[in-house]
Amino acid sequence: MASTLKLILFLLLSFHIFSLVSSHRHHPLDSLTPSEFTLVRTIVNKTYPSSNLNITFQYIGLDEPDKPIILSWLSNPKSKPPPRRAFVIARLDKQSHEIIVDLSTSVIVSDKVYHGHGYPLLTLDEQSAAVELPQKYEPFIESIKKRGLNLSEVVCSTFTVGWFGELKSKRVLKLLCFYIDGTANLYARPVEGITLVVDLDEMKIVEYNDRLIVPVPKAEGTEYRESKQKPPFGPRLNGAALVQPDGPGFKIDGHAVSWANWKFHLGFDVRAGPIISLASIYDLEKQKYRQVLYRGFISEMFVPYMDPTEEWYYKTFFDSGEFGFGQSAVSLKPLADCPANAVFLDAYYASSDGTPVKISNAFCIFENHAGNIMWRHTELEIPGENVSDIIVIVVVLFEQVVVLVDNFMVLQITEVRPDVSLVVRMVATVGNYDYIIDWEFKPSGSIKLGIGLTGILEVKGVAYTHTDQIKENVYGTLLAENIIGVYHDHFLTYYLDLDVDGDDNSFVKNNLETIKVTNHNSPRKSYWTVVSETAKTESDARIQFGLKPVELVVVNPNKKTKVGNNVGYRLIPGSATRPLLSYNDYPQIRGAFTNNNVWVTPYNKSEKWAGGLFVDQSQGDDTLVVWSLRNRKIENKDIVLWHTVGFHHVPCQEDFPVMPTLSGGFELRPTNFFDSNPVLKTRPPNLVHWPNCTN
Ligand SMILES: [Cu+2]
């Protein structure tokens, strides 16, 4: 009996060891695993054992190996992968520590105290603790009573305070509170006029201001839950089925994804959210994969509100660096957030005490059959000959038909390729707003980076119930009775380390310029042509959209197509939106990386976060703007393209009580990268036959 038990134990143990071993076979760019988070926690806690030093982990993420190390590993992926390291930002004794932990040797490689401006990412735990404080704070209880509200129906939320010229500041955040009586849409019912300031190191309320009483908007009309809606319902939408009887056309090996002609690595970071690395595309002619993007992610998101009054002026958020896009990732709902053919992946981050937290279904990956056309042509110009030929042609060529137009007979050729793409999706719900982040890979070589804005607007309570009553500046749109949707912007800055067919690239501005015809050889008076300019240094590559027509291409000056063009990838922007705040306004000093839509920098591992590593209450001294001032050489170098996509948001009534998705984004598109159309020889996808259906 005992020996049987031993055998079972042995088998269980071996299986456990085996599963550990197999789960430790990392790609060097894999995000940290739960056991690695635990290891980091153990190592750091062991270094600071004193229990009265209340250590909190504000950020733990992969300290990715240097690029040359990854590239050399890639050339021989069977070789030993580079050592795994974690980068940690911890708060300890009111100081921010930057710690690097070597996970293979369990050793702290470096630990330095940060003395600069700004503070790290806010953890969910400290925000949860902060919002509990008002419930026991006597002046607040009094203010709520004064308004005739029920304290148990009041919920507070956290808001970063920004920076407005203070020389020194404590690590604080502000709380604003909302009334949830009769609705799940708490953001629609602000208890306006009260501001609380919480010191996060002390975890106590240090400032309180009850400045004015404004009617709390009513609950009626604020619900978004289906179960709470009353008839009439509509518009009615019919369902559709999406089946892939042969399964998905993509493969996921760990976090490496391959599909059609693409392969890439999908990582997750508590701050950035999704990180796409090592995206390369298979060239059918050259019979090999060719590099496109070494690494891409959303580096920062700047959301300044346009209300300068006491309760609102500071609302100038940096959603990625203050709240964390990854930390804000929510579990995706199958069949709703993603289609039926989607595959879901979980993600992990570390909570403030360092223990791993799982976000189930944080990503979905799916083949997108959106009903779009990849390419097509109908040819009407080829004359037909006689009817018997026509019949032969129709039978043999299947897609070719013949039409008779006014007795003139033509052979009509139609070729169509339906578009299919691969989408990687994550949704970050940063408080009231929901951001849908899509990376879409197309067989044609394009990468479309989509961003969808939905969720609840940040609104302000006012006394007005009709626009006729408004005689002052209210800084927004009256959306419903007592509710103003305040004007604001969303600026998303993407980090795009393009490696077009190799890591040494150049940035080319193809200016479209009007040429006047001055001689009399042509009846034309003008035309436009392309005048190319290669950016030599960083200052040549700062672009504001909308000023003049230009095509922006990242080329590999060392690689040419058969006919001699430099291989490249072009940036096709979505909109020409730029900040409207004065350059010397404090929020814009911190968000100055949005002053240009495009920046190009030489690759530097430490330059990741456009608004700086410590963004909360930052003073704008560690931003993309400051790095770029060095005006480094960028021609035929390993370069990084930074692109800001902006939205000026003038709220409208349709955005209330929940906002239909507003979509934006941009495209990275091959430009003389291939020798000809890379999807010329793509066959239409196989027809799918329903398993038990004869008709
Ligand atoms: Cu908005």
XYZ file of C-alpha atoms and ligand atoms in Angstrom:
696
model
C 0.000 0.000 0.000
C 2.747 2.369 1.065
C 4.731 1.651 -2.081
C 1.648 2.374 -4.258
C 1.231 5.674 -2.452
C 4.935 6.418 -3.029
C 4.513 5.638 -6.713
C 1.481 7.935 -7.000
C 3.362 10.661 -5.133
C 6.351 10.160 -7.384
C 4.200 10.379 -10.505
C 2.433 13.473 -9.200
C 5.748 15.037 -8.282
C 7.306 14.188 -11.654
C 4.289 15.636 -13.431
C 4.544 18.776 -11.332
C 8.237 19.124 -12.103
C 7.611 18.432 -15.761
C 4.856 21.044 -15.900
C 7.131 23.552 -14.205
C 9.933 22.826 -16.629
C 7.724 23.105 -19.676
C 6.178 26.318 -18.382
C 9.681 27.713 -17.873
C 10.605 27.418 -21.528
C 10.419 31.137 -22.166
C 10.650 33.252 -25.211
C 13.000 36.010 -24.007
C 10.235 38.581 -24.559
C 7.531 36.661 -22.673
C 5.860 38.691 -19.964
C 6.630 37.716 -16.398
C 4.806 34.609 -15.217
C 2.959 34.288 -11.886
C 5.866 32.307 -10.410
C 8.308 34.983 -11.556
C 6.210 37.698 -9.861
C 6.279 35.613 -6.687
C 10.039 35.208 -6.992
C 10.505 38.979 -7.398
C 8.370 39.574 -4.332
C 10.332 37.054 -2.284
C 13.705 38.464 -3.312
C 12.772 42.109 -2.717
C 11.025 41.381 0.598
C 14.068 39.419 1.755
C 16.246 42.459 1.029
C 13.991 44.736 3.060
C 12.913 42.433 5.888
C 11.890 45.042 8.424
C 8.117 44.805 8.694
C 7.676 48.474 9.573
C 9.091 49.388 6.192
C 5.845 49.053 4.346
C 7.018 48.191 0.844
C 4.609 48.412 -2.090
C 5.204 47.277 -5.669
C 4.044 50.009 -8.045
C 5.355 48.294 -11.162
C 6.826 44.893 -11.931
C 7.526 44.005 -15.528
C 9.978 42.264 -17.788
C 13.300 44.046 -18.092
C 13.633 42.993 -21.694
C 17.095 41.920 -22.847
C 19.035 44.413 -24.936
C 18.060 44.375 -28.592
C 21.395 43.032 -29.914
C 21.069 40.101 -27.480
C 17.536 39.315 -28.731
C 18.629 39.629 -32.353
C 21.558 37.311 -31.807
C 19.311 34.804 -29.978
C 16.857 35.006 -32.883
C 19.573 34.034 -35.336
C 19.935 30.821 -33.309
C 16.727 30.287 -31.306
C 17.923 26.886 -30.116
C 20.754 28.533 -28.188
C 20.381 29.323 -24.497
C 17.961 32.237 -24.072
C 19.300 35.380 -22.371
C 18.799 35.594 -18.559
C 15.385 36.687 -17.346
C 15.266 39.969 -15.485
C 12.491 41.964 -13.868
C 12.265 45.723 -13.554
C 10.593 46.843 -10.338
C 9.441 50.210 -9.069
C 8.729 49.959 -5.373
C 7.698 52.549 -2.786
C 9.551 52.222 0.437
C 9.827 54.740 3.239
C 8.255 57.457 1.031
C 10.831 56.881 -1.697
C 10.592 55.339 -5.151
C 13.140 52.586 -5.770
C 14.121 51.353 -9.227
C 15.189 47.753 -8.782
C 16.430 45.206 -11.299
C 16.132 41.577 -10.248
C 17.910 38.731 -12.021
C 15.436 35.863 -11.941
C 17.866 33.128 -12.910
C 20.245 33.885 -10.024
C 17.636 35.395 -7.646
C 19.874 38.403 -7.131
C 19.131 42.117 -7.051
C 21.352 43.509 -9.790
C 20.706 47.159 -9.019
C 18.620 49.193 -6.606
C 18.577 52.957 -6.783
C 16.397 55.583 -5.196
C 14.743 57.933 -7.653
C 15.190 61.583 -6.678
C 13.586 63.246 -9.713
C 10.096 64.676 -10.151
C 6.999 62.540 -10.452
C 5.694 59.339 -9.011
C 5.107 55.815 -10.298
C 1.951 54.067 -11.480
C -0.883 54.027 -8.956
C -1.797 50.535 -7.823
C -5.389 49.351 -7.681
C -4.929 48.439 -4.024
C -3.964 51.938 -2.917
C -6.796 53.432 -4.968
C -9.254 51.012 -3.310
C -7.932 52.014 0.113
C -8.164 55.734 -0.733
C -11.791 55.653 -1.877
C -12.831 54.106 1.458
C -11.506 57.068 3.475
C -14.371 59.590 2.971
C -16.919 57.195 4.486
C -15.308 57.767 7.913
C -14.290 61.404 7.430
C -16.548 63.611 9.530
C -16.537 66.795 7.337
C -17.441 64.671 4.311
C -20.250 62.889 6.171
C -21.534 66.354 7.110
C -21.362 67.568 3.471
C -23.340 64.558 2.277
C -25.954 65.086 4.995
C -26.193 68.781 4.024
C -27.070 67.706 0.475
C -29.780 65.349 1.727
C -28.001 62.328 0.287
C -27.616 58.855 1.733
C -23.948 58.162 2.622
C -24.252 54.452 1.854
C -25.135 55.333 -1.767
C -22.037 57.510 -2.214
C -19.051 56.041 -4.058
C -15.773 57.894 -4.568
C -13.272 57.576 -7.361
C -9.594 58.497 -7.715
C -8.168 61.286 -9.876
C -4.530 62.150 -10.371
C -3.712 65.746 -9.492
C -1.333 66.767 -12.289
C 1.316 69.423 -11.839
C 0.778 73.188 -11.815
C 4.163 74.682 -11.118
C 4.669 73.481 -7.536
C 8.355 73.064 -6.717
C 7.774 70.150 -4.398
C 4.769 67.934 -3.919
C 3.675 64.972 -1.864
C 2.368 61.793 -3.410
C -1.329 62.632 -3.374
C -4.461 62.032 -5.396
C -7.873 63.657 -5.396
C -11.215 62.002 -4.783
C -14.495 62.972 -6.352
C -17.667 61.245 -5.314
C -20.769 60.012 -7.078
C -24.282 58.941 -6.181
C -25.247 55.397 -7.157
C -28.815 55.443 -5.850
C -30.934 53.862 -8.617
C -28.243 53.427 -11.265
C -25.132 51.471 -12.183
C -23.893 54.546 -14.035
C -22.175 56.225 -11.126
C -20.149 58.618 -13.304
C -23.425 60.159 -14.528
C -24.331 61.333 -11.004
C -21.440 63.442 -9.686
C -21.732 64.972 -6.222
C -20.196 68.193 -7.500
C -18.403 70.780 -5.373
C -16.496 68.521 -2.949
C -12.807 67.789 -3.384
C -10.783 65.513 -1.106
C -7.010 65.176 -1.251
C -5.475 61.909 -0.046
C -1.808 61.511 0.880
C -0.986 58.055 -0.458
C 2.086 57.521 1.703
C 0.093 58.300 4.830
C -3.165 56.950 3.391
C -5.192 59.737 4.925
C -7.241 62.729 3.849
C -5.008 65.808 4.052
C -7.176 68.456 2.384
C -10.904 68.959 2.172
C -12.971 71.486 0.297
C -16.754 71.732 0.046
C -17.086 74.749 -2.193
C -20.537 74.687 -3.708
C -23.737 72.680 -3.851
C -25.001 71.620 -7.248
C -28.049 69.402 -7.871
C -27.044 65.758 -8.312
C -28.258 64.689 -11.783
C -31.183 62.299 -11.565
C -30.796 58.548 -12.021
C -33.501 58.351 -14.681
C -32.056 57.918 -18.158
C -28.579 56.971 -16.953
C -28.879 53.158 -17.054
C -27.019 51.107 -19.658
C -27.878 47.618 -18.382
C -30.173 45.642 -20.695
C -32.146 44.307 -17.717
C -33.010 47.846 -16.626
C -34.305 49.112 -19.959
C -38.023 49.512 -20.648
C -39.734 48.984 -24.031
C -39.766 50.017 -26.815
C -36.544 48.133 -27.674
C -34.620 48.529 -30.873
C -33.346 48.753 -33.466
C -33.676 44.996 -33.984
C -30.528 43.214 -35.132
C -30.464 39.731 -36.629
C -27.849 37.272 -35.490
C -25.298 35.583 -37.715
C -23.171 32.499 -37.297
C -19.445 32.351 -37.724
C -18.032 28.849 -37.933
C -14.530 27.629 -38.634
C -14.968 23.826 -38.856
C -11.240 23.410 -39.488
C -10.447 25.555 -36.451
C -8.590 28.828 -36.433
C -6.018 29.453 -39.115
C -3.469 30.736 -36.622
C -1.142 28.998 -34.188
C -0.155 30.158 -30.723
C 3.002 28.676 -29.261
C 3.413 30.181 -25.808
C 3.059 33.831 -26.786
C 4.345 33.480 -30.336
C 1.562 33.810 -32.890
C 1.739 32.770 -36.534
C -0.998 33.241 -39.086
C -1.108 33.355 -42.891
C 2.106 35.161 -43.846
C 2.631 36.836 -40.438
C 4.402 35.874 -37.245
C 4.829 37.949 -34.101
C 5.115 37.792 -30.321
C 2.374 39.064 -28.016
C 3.427 40.377 -24.636
C 1.563 42.042 -21.785
C 2.727 44.829 -19.529
C 0.860 46.294 -16.566
C 1.568 49.778 -17.870
C 1.441 49.435 -21.673
C -1.084 46.616 -22.083
C -0.387 44.688 -25.293
C 3.143 44.687 -26.692
C 3.712 43.330 -30.186
C 7.265 42.264 -30.911
C 9.229 40.711 -33.743
C 6.476 41.046 -36.322
C 7.719 39.706 -39.626
C 6.047 38.744 -42.862
C 6.727 35.856 -45.235
C 7.772 36.941 -48.708
C 6.495 34.385 -51.230
C 8.993 35.482 -53.891
C 12.024 35.571 -51.615
C 10.806 32.466 -49.718
C 11.663 33.890 -46.312
C 10.308 35.927 -43.423
C 11.279 39.581 -43.490
C 11.320 41.834 -40.396
C 8.834 44.677 -40.100
C 8.358 45.729 -36.471
C 10.746 44.954 -33.637
C 8.438 46.263 -30.918
C 5.253 48.310 -30.762
C 2.949 49.448 -27.946
C 0.971 52.387 -26.653
C 3.563 54.433 -24.824
C 1.285 57.042 -23.267
C -2.234 58.421 -23.407
C -2.848 62.056 -22.523
C -6.414 63.138 -21.676
C -6.663 66.822 -20.696
C -10.093 68.271 -19.824
C -10.946 71.826 -20.810
C -12.537 73.168 -17.640
C -10.289 75.529 -15.628
C -12.538 75.711 -12.535
C -11.588 74.561 -9.033
C -13.041 71.047 -9.213
C -11.890 70.330 -12.761
C -8.713 72.219 -13.722
C -6.352 69.419 -12.660
C -8.058 66.745 -14.768
C -5.220 66.195 -17.212
C -4.704 62.469 -17.095
C -1.901 60.274 -18.363
C -3.880 57.059 -18.466
C -1.001 54.732 -19.255
C 1.649 56.065 -16.877
C -0.714 56.948 -14.021
C -3.331 54.198 -14.120
C -1.754 51.553 -16.391
C -3.426 50.294 -19.549
C -2.488 46.726 -18.609
C -3.668 47.149 -15.036
C -6.943 48.486 -16.469
C -7.421 45.515 -18.814
C -10.779 43.795 -18.329
C -11.904 40.234 -19.067
C -13.309 40.107 -22.577
C -16.801 38.697 -23.021
C -16.898 35.832 -25.536
C -19.377 36.352 -28.406
C -19.661 40.036 -27.566
C -16.263 41.700 -27.193
C -14.843 39.230 -29.724
C -16.475 37.014 -32.347
C -17.283 33.295 -32.005
C -14.022 32.201 -33.613
C -11.848 34.065 -31.105
C -9.235 32.418 -28.908
C -8.646 34.024 -25.508
C -5.445 34.496 -23.521
C -5.043 35.419 -19.866
C -2.625 38.018 -18.551
C -0.905 38.544 -15.215
C 0.401 41.478 -13.270
C 1.584 41.960 -9.696
C -0.598 43.558 -7.061
C 0.849 46.137 -4.676
C 2.136 43.424 -2.313
C 3.773 41.649 -5.254
C 1.407 38.698 -5.488
C 0.346 37.785 -9.036
C -3.121 38.761 -10.238
C -4.735 37.024 -13.189
C -6.878 38.822 -15.743
C -8.821 36.034 -17.466
C -9.460 36.515 -21.176
C -7.421 39.718 -21.260
C -6.687 39.220 -24.955
C -8.628 37.742 -27.792
C -7.167 36.754 -31.122
C -9.396 36.089 -34.089
C -9.537 35.929 -37.851
C -11.650 38.833 -38.968
C -14.057 38.048 -41.797
C -15.553 41.513 -41.919
C -17.006 41.232 -45.397
C -14.411 43.597 -46.826
C -12.681 43.320 -50.167
C -8.938 42.620 -50.235
C -8.728 43.502 -53.920
C -10.945 43.249 -56.962
C -11.283 44.127 -60.599
C -14.023 43.894 -63.185
C -12.748 44.129 -66.730
C -15.257 45.399 -69.246
C -12.945 46.454 -72.002
C -12.050 43.109 -73.597
C -14.260 42.575 -76.654
C -15.996 39.173 -76.970
C -16.105 37.328 -80.280
C -19.064 35.000 -80.727
C -21.691 33.228 -78.659
C -20.136 29.750 -78.845
C -16.837 31.141 -77.501
C -18.785 32.769 -74.723
C -20.350 29.502 -73.598
C -16.955 27.790 -73.552
C -15.480 30.656 -71.563
C -18.304 30.647 -68.998
C -17.910 26.918 -68.374
C -14.146 26.875 -68.234
C -13.368 30.047 -66.348
C -16.207 29.962 -63.829
C -15.927 33.567 -62.621
C -15.995 35.119 -66.032
C -19.309 36.036 -67.564
C -20.404 37.758 -70.679
C -22.730 40.706 -70.936
C -24.439 42.239 -73.925
C -24.776 45.986 -73.849
C -26.704 47.643 -76.697
C -25.711 44.863 -79.067
C -22.043 45.376 -78.216
C -20.682 42.179 -76.820
C -17.908 42.268 -74.169
C -16.264 39.660 -72.037
C -16.634 40.657 -68.388
C -13.882 39.388 -66.137
C -14.367 39.756 -62.397
C -11.737 38.768 -59.892
C -12.315 39.390 -56.197
C -10.388 38.383 -53.115
C -12.325 38.709 -49.873
C -10.299 40.243 -47.080
C -9.408 38.280 -43.987
C -7.198 39.689 -41.261
C -5.937 38.674 -37.854
C -6.917 40.833 -34.894
C -5.365 40.954 -31.431
C -7.703 42.816 -29.070
C -7.538 44.114 -25.513
C -9.930 46.453 -23.712
C -8.665 48.816 -21.020
C -11.346 50.329 -18.814
C -9.688 53.311 -17.208
C -12.372 54.420 -14.743
C -15.239 55.692 -16.837
C -13.737 55.223 -20.308
C -13.329 51.942 -22.191
C -10.544 51.848 -24.760
C -10.602 49.065 -27.362
C -7.052 48.417 -28.506
C -6.717 46.437 -31.747
C -3.694 45.250 -33.650
C -4.841 44.011 -37.056
C -2.505 42.148 -39.387
C -3.398 41.940 -43.065
C -2.001 39.440 -45.586
C -1.232 42.442 -47.826
C 1.450 43.421 -45.313
C -0.482 46.211 -43.634
C -0.726 46.508 -39.875
C -3.741 48.512 -38.766
C -3.645 49.908 -35.255
C -7.184 50.549 -34.162
C -8.390 52.410 -31.126
C -12.040 52.538 -30.090
C -13.373 54.950 -27.470
C -16.504 53.917 -25.628
C -17.866 53.732 -22.080
C -19.050 56.612 -19.927
C -18.175 60.273 -20.375
C -16.664 62.222 -17.541
C -19.480 64.629 -16.747
C -20.019 67.610 -14.498
C -23.105 68.368 -12.455
C -24.741 71.773 -13.103
C -27.965 73.533 -12.133
C -29.062 73.904 -15.778
C -31.785 71.792 -17.338
C -31.954 73.552 -20.734
C -29.427 75.334 -22.937
C -31.594 78.508 -22.830
C -30.668 78.941 -19.151
C -26.930 78.898 -19.786
C -25.442 82.407 -19.826
C -21.864 81.563 -18.766
C -19.096 79.350 -20.079
C -19.864 75.800 -18.992
C -16.876 74.218 -20.776
C -18.942 71.501 -22.404
C -22.256 70.319 -23.834
C -25.479 69.938 -21.861
C -26.154 66.224 -22.394
C -29.190 65.812 -20.177
C -30.746 67.767 -17.322
C -27.991 68.867 -14.883
C -25.250 67.088 -16.847
C -22.430 68.703 -18.814
C -20.116 66.541 -20.933
C -16.868 68.494 -20.528
C -14.713 69.141 -23.632
C -11.493 67.111 -23.641
C -8.886 65.380 -25.794
C -7.490 61.887 -26.088
C -3.936 61.670 -27.408
C -2.478 58.189 -27.810
C 1.240 58.023 -28.440
C 2.465 54.796 -30.013
C 6.021 53.508 -29.767
C 6.888 51.824 -33.062
C 10.364 50.379 -33.366
C 10.129 49.510 -37.039
C 12.928 47.322 -38.364
C 12.099 47.297 -42.055
C 13.963 44.320 -43.489
C 16.744 44.849 -40.950
C 17.417 47.225 -38.077
C 19.218 50.060 -39.859
C 16.519 52.274 -41.324
C 15.994 55.859 -42.448
C 12.996 58.146 -42.222
C 11.955 59.666 -45.534
C 9.520 62.525 -46.065
C 8.028 62.322 -49.523
C 6.731 65.868 -49.916
C 4.048 66.325 -52.539
C 4.793 69.653 -54.187
C 2.948 71.621 -56.806
C 5.020 72.376 -59.879
C 4.023 75.238 -62.192
C 4.419 74.531 -65.916
C 6.250 77.572 -67.243
C 7.196 76.548 -70.747
C 4.581 76.072 -73.437
C 5.241 72.399 -74.208
C 2.107 71.340 -72.290
C -1.409 72.781 -72.191
C -1.286 72.122 -68.412
C -0.428 74.919 -65.986
C 0.506 72.708 -63.028
C 1.002 69.217 -61.595
C 2.339 67.754 -58.356
C 5.356 65.619 -57.856
C 7.247 63.889 -55.063
C 10.266 65.603 -53.551
C 11.999 63.200 -51.171
C 13.928 64.288 -48.135
C 15.747 61.886 -45.832
C 15.787 62.988 -42.199
C 19.384 63.297 -41.023
C 18.738 64.168 -37.377
C 15.814 64.101 -34.965
C 14.780 67.689 -35.712
C 14.203 66.785 -39.374
C 11.662 64.178 -38.328
C 9.266 66.203 -36.180
C 6.036 66.302 -38.143
C 2.769 68.071 -37.506
C 0.002 66.733 -39.707
C -2.184 68.916 -41.837
C 0.443 71.568 -42.561
C 1.544 70.169 -45.916
C 0.942 66.978 -47.909
C 3.610 64.442 -47.154
C 3.993 60.689 -47.221
C 6.118 59.374 -44.386
C 8.125 56.244 -45.042
C 10.557 54.270 -42.954
C 12.929 52.768 -45.486
C 15.846 50.420 -45.370
C 18.478 52.330 -47.374
C 20.543 49.147 -47.614
C 17.871 47.042 -49.329
C 16.330 47.657 -52.718
C 13.591 46.021 -54.764
C 14.426 44.379 -58.108
C 13.734 47.632 -59.917
C 15.756 49.689 -57.463
C 13.361 51.301 -54.964
C 14.299 51.320 -51.290
C 12.156 48.886 -49.351
C 9.915 50.650 -46.867
C 6.847 50.888 -44.702
C 4.629 53.946 -44.811
C 2.673 55.556 -41.993
C -0.897 56.276 -43.059
C -2.300 58.524 -40.335
C -5.918 58.532 -39.281
C -6.485 62.180 -38.483
C -4.503 65.383 -38.257
C -5.287 66.231 -34.628
C -2.934 68.309 -32.526
C -3.122 69.855 -29.050
C -4.828 73.218 -28.692
C -3.460 74.114 -25.235
C -0.726 76.754 -24.980
C 2.747 75.249 -25.016
C 3.477 76.905 -21.660
C 0.374 75.505 -19.948
C 1.470 73.039 -17.258
C -0.460 70.033 -18.580
C 0.948 70.649 -22.055
C 4.511 70.897 -20.712
C 3.996 67.399 -19.314
C 2.207 66.256 -22.477
C 4.540 68.063 -24.894
C 5.283 64.789 -26.665
C 1.895 65.334 -28.361
C 3.062 68.647 -29.902
C 4.112 66.733 -32.993
C 2.226 63.848 -34.563
C 5.495 62.150 -35.472
C 8.917 62.004 -33.866
C 11.808 59.753 -34.788
C 14.541 58.862 -32.288
C 17.509 56.540 -32.453
C 16.779 53.313 -30.558
C 17.626 53.592 -26.875
C 16.401 50.931 -24.494
C 15.696 53.446 -21.732
C 13.419 55.610 -23.928
C 10.101 53.791 -23.695
C 7.574 56.038 -22.023
C 6.880 59.241 -23.974
C 5.730 61.092 -20.847
C 8.567 59.764 -18.718
C 9.035 56.806 -16.406
C 7.466 58.639 -13.418
C 4.446 60.375 -14.944
C 2.151 61.028 -12.000
C 2.799 64.703 -11.051
C 5.693 64.796 -13.521
C 7.130 68.143 -14.618
C 7.855 67.237 -18.215
C 11.605 66.854 -17.767
C 11.848 63.194 -18.837
C 9.780 63.141 -22.015
C 10.254 62.305 -25.659
C 10.622 66.071 -26.235
C 13.615 66.307 -23.910
C 15.321 63.228 -25.365
C 14.743 64.528 -28.870
C 16.383 67.871 -28.065
C 19.754 66.135 -28.293
C 19.066 66.091 -32.030
C 20.844 62.790 -32.573
C 21.621 61.317 -35.974
C 18.865 59.057 -37.297
C 19.902 58.297 -40.879
C 20.616 54.626 -41.609
C 20.354 53.811 -37.912
C 18.162 51.668 -35.727
C 15.285 54.131 -35.323
C 12.002 54.356 -33.442
C 8.924 56.058 -34.868
C 6.602 57.726 -32.350
C 3.133 58.491 -33.594
C 0.399 60.391 -31.769
C -3.233 59.819 -32.698
C -5.550 62.474 -31.339
C -9.243 63.052 -30.768
C -10.773 66.387 -29.797
C -13.922 65.318 -28.039
C -16.889 67.679 -28.093
C -19.445 65.511 -26.269
C -22.908 65.202 -27.783
C -26.180 63.786 -26.515
C -25.701 60.491 -28.341
C -22.645 59.900 -26.104
C -25.004 59.668 -23.126
C -25.613 57.582 -21.021
C -23.042 55.310 -22.667
C -21.068 56.254 -25.721
C -21.272 54.371 -29.042
C -17.709 53.439 -30.056
C -15.759 56.240 -31.691
C -13.075 54.625 -33.832
C -9.716 55.877 -34.943
C -6.265 54.615 -35.680
C -3.682 54.408 -38.406
C -1.980 51.992 -40.750
C 1.554 50.835 -41.365
C 1.602 49.811 -45.001
C 4.338 48.196 -47.083
C 5.707 50.649 -49.632
C 8.043 49.108 -52.199
C 8.683 46.453 -49.561
C 7.517 43.696 -51.929
C 8.338 43.444 -55.617
C 4.634 43.368 -56.462
C 1.245 42.849 -54.835
C 1.946 40.246 -52.120
C -1.628 38.941 -52.205
C -1.867 38.513 -55.960
C -1.686 34.757 -55.613
C -3.854 34.499 -52.511
C -6.733 32.159 -53.203
C -10.183 33.037 -51.851
C -10.740 31.240 -48.515
C -12.226 27.751 -48.786
C -16.016 27.639 -48.761
C -17.271 26.398 -45.416
C -19.913 23.681 -45.516
C -22.152 23.371 -42.488
C -21.652 19.895 -41.018
C -25.306 18.780 -40.863
C -26.808 20.949 -43.486
C -27.609 19.775 -46.988
C -29.071 22.938 -48.398
Cu -13.694 61.445 -24.944
